[in-house]
């Protein structure tokens, strides 16, 4: 029983350790990989208590990959919303500066 649990944990540690220093991995790839690895580990642990650690790991990996992908899409949407808010703030600031300049120019000429 311990061997069944130790083997996936060791494989997960080695796999994630190899990805830790990879500068070429995209954020989306990292999220999907971590989701799949975490799901596989959780699925193996749950599967070892019920029926089959292997089947649990496969199911968990599939669910984890989908979850990692959805998390990445959520992060992209949040980043885009923050960029839109910042652009709106910058535009409002610039309008205020321009109005202030016009107001100062108008009062000098009068």
CSV table of C-alpha atoms in Angstrom, one decimal:
chain,number,residue,atom,x,y,z
A,1,UNK,CA,0.0,0.0,0.0
A,2,UNK,CA,2.8,2.4,0.9
A,3,UNK,CA,4.6,1.6,-2.3
A,4,UNK,CA,1.5,2.6,-4.4
A,5,UNK,CA,1.3,6.0,-2.7
A,6,UNK,CA,5.1,6.7,-2.6
A,7,UNK,CA,5.6,6.0,-6.3
A,8,UNK,CA,3.2,8.7,-7.6
A,9,UNK,CA,4.5,11.2,-5.1
A,10,UNK,CA,8.1,10.6,-6.1
A,11,UNK,CA,7.2,10.8,-9.8
A,12,UNK,CA,5.3,14.1,-9.2
A,13,UNK,CA,8.3,15.5,-7.3
A,14,UNK,CA,10.7,14.7,-10.0
A,15,UNK,CA,8.4,15.9,-12.8
A,16,UNK,CA,7.7,19.2,-11.1
A,17,UNK,CA,11.3,19.7,-10.1
A,18,UNK,CA,12.3,19.4,-13.8
A,19,UNK,CA,9.8,22.1,-14.7
A,20,UNK,CA,10.8,24.5,-11.9
A,21,UNK,CA,13.7,26.1,-13.7
A,22,UNK,CA,12.1,26.0,-17.2
A,23,UNK,CA,12.1,29.6,-18.4
A,24,UNK,CA,10.5,28.5,-21.7
A,25,UNK,CA,7.3,27.3,-20.1
A,26,UNK,CA,4.3,29.6,-20.6
A,27,UNK,CA,2.1,30.6,-17.7
A,28,UNK,CA,-0.8,28.6,-19.2
A,29,UNK,CA,1.4,25.5,-19.6
A,30,UNK,CA,2.5,25.8,-16.0
A,31,UNK,CA,-1.1,26.1,-14.8
A,32,UNK,CA,-2.2,23.1,-16.8
A,33,UNK,CA,0.8,21.0,-15.7
A,34,UNK,CA,0.3,21.9,-12.0
A,35,UNK,CA,-3.4,21.2,-12.2
A,36,UNK,CA,-2.8,17.8,-13.9
A,37,UNK,CA,-0.1,16.8,-11.4
A,38,UNK,CA,-2.1,17.9,-8.4
A,39,UNK,CA,-5.2,16.1,-9.8
A,40,UNK,CA,-3.2,13.0,-10.4
A,41,UNK,CA,-1.8,13.0,-6.9
A,42,UNK,CA,-5.2,13.5,-5.3
A,43,UNK,CA,-6.8,11.0,-7.6
A,44,UNK,CA,-4.1,8.4,-6.8
A,45,UNK,CA,-4.5,9.0,-3.1
A,46,UNK,CA,-8.3,8.7,-3.2
A,47,UNK,CA,-8.2,5.8,-5.6
A,48,UNK,CA,-5.8,3.8,-3.4
A,49,UNK,CA,-8.4,3.9,-0.6
A,50,UNK,CA,-11.3,2.8,-2.8
A,51,UNK,CA,-10.5,0.8,-5.9
A,52,UNK,CA,-7.5,1.5,-8.0
A,53,UNK,CA,-4.8,4.1,-7.5
A,54,UNK,CA,-4.0,4.1,-11.3
A,55,UNK,CA,-7.6,4.8,-12.4
A,56,UNK,CA,-7.9,7.5,-9.7
A,57,UNK,CA,-4.7,9.1,-10.9
A,58,UNK,CA,-5.9,9.1,-14.5
A,59,UNK,CA,-9.3,10.6,-13.6
A,60,UNK,CA,-7.7,13.1,-11.2
A,61,UNK,CA,-5.1,14.1,-13.9
A,62,UNK,CA,-7.9,14.8,-16.4
A,63,UNK,CA,-9.9,16.8,-14.0
A,64,UNK,CA,-6.8,18.7,-12.9
A,65,UNK,CA,-5.8,19.5,-16.4
A,66,UNK,CA,-9.2,21.0,-17.2
A,67,UNK,CA,-9.1,22.8,-13.9
A,68,UNK,CA,-5.7,24.2,-14.6
A,69,UNK,CA,-6.8,25.4,-18.0
A,70,UNK,CA,-9.9,27.1,-16.6
A,71,UNK,CA,-7.8,28.8,-13.9
A,72,UNK,CA,-5.5,30.1,-16.6
A,73,UNK,CA,-8.4,31.5,-18.6
A,74,UNK,CA,-9.7,33.1,-15.5
A,75,UNK,CA,-6.3,34.8,-14.8
A,76,UNK,CA,-6.2,36.1,-18.4
A,77,UNK,CA,-9.7,37.6,-18.1
A,78,UNK,CA,-8.7,39.2,-14.8
A,79,UNK,CA,-5.5,40.7,-16.2
A,80,UNK,CA,-7.4,42.1,-19.2
A,81,UNK,CA,-10.1,43.6,-17.0
A,82,UNK,CA,-7.3,45.3,-14.9
A,83,UNK,CA,-5.7,46.6,-18.0
A,84,UNK,CA,-9.0,48.1,-19.2
A,85,UNK,CA,-9.6,49.7,-15.8
A,86,UNK,CA,-6.1,51.2,-15.9
A,87,UNK,CA,-6.5,52.5,-19.4
A,88,UNK,CA,-9.8,54.2,-18.4
A,89,UNK,CA,-8.1,55.8,-15.4
A,90,UNK,CA,-5.2,57.0,-17.6
A,91,UNK,CA,-7.7,58.5,-20.1
A,92,UNK,CA,-9.7,60.2,-17.3
A,93,UNK,CA,-6.4,61.6,-15.9
A,94,UNK,CA,-5.4,62.9,-19.3
A,95,UNK,CA,-8.8,64.5,-19.8
A,96,UNK,CA,-8.5,66.2,-16.4
A,97,UNK,CA,-5.0,67.5,-17.2
A,98,UNK,CA,-6.2,68.9,-20.6
A,99,UNK,CA,-9.2,70.6,-19.0
A,100,UNK,CA,-6.9,72.1,-16.4
A,101,UNK,CA,-4.6,73.4,-19.1
A,102,UNK,CA,-7.6,74.9,-21.0
A,103,UNK,CA,-8.9,76.5,-17.9
A,104,UNK,CA,-5.6,78.0,-17.0
A,105,UNK,CA,-5.1,79.3,-20.6
A,106,UNK,CA,-8.7,80.8,-20.6
A,107,UNK,CA,-8.2,82.6,-17.3
A,108,UNK,CA,-4.9,84.1,-18.5
A,109,UNK,CA,-6.4,85.6,-21.6
A,110,UNK,CA,-9.3,87.3,-19.8
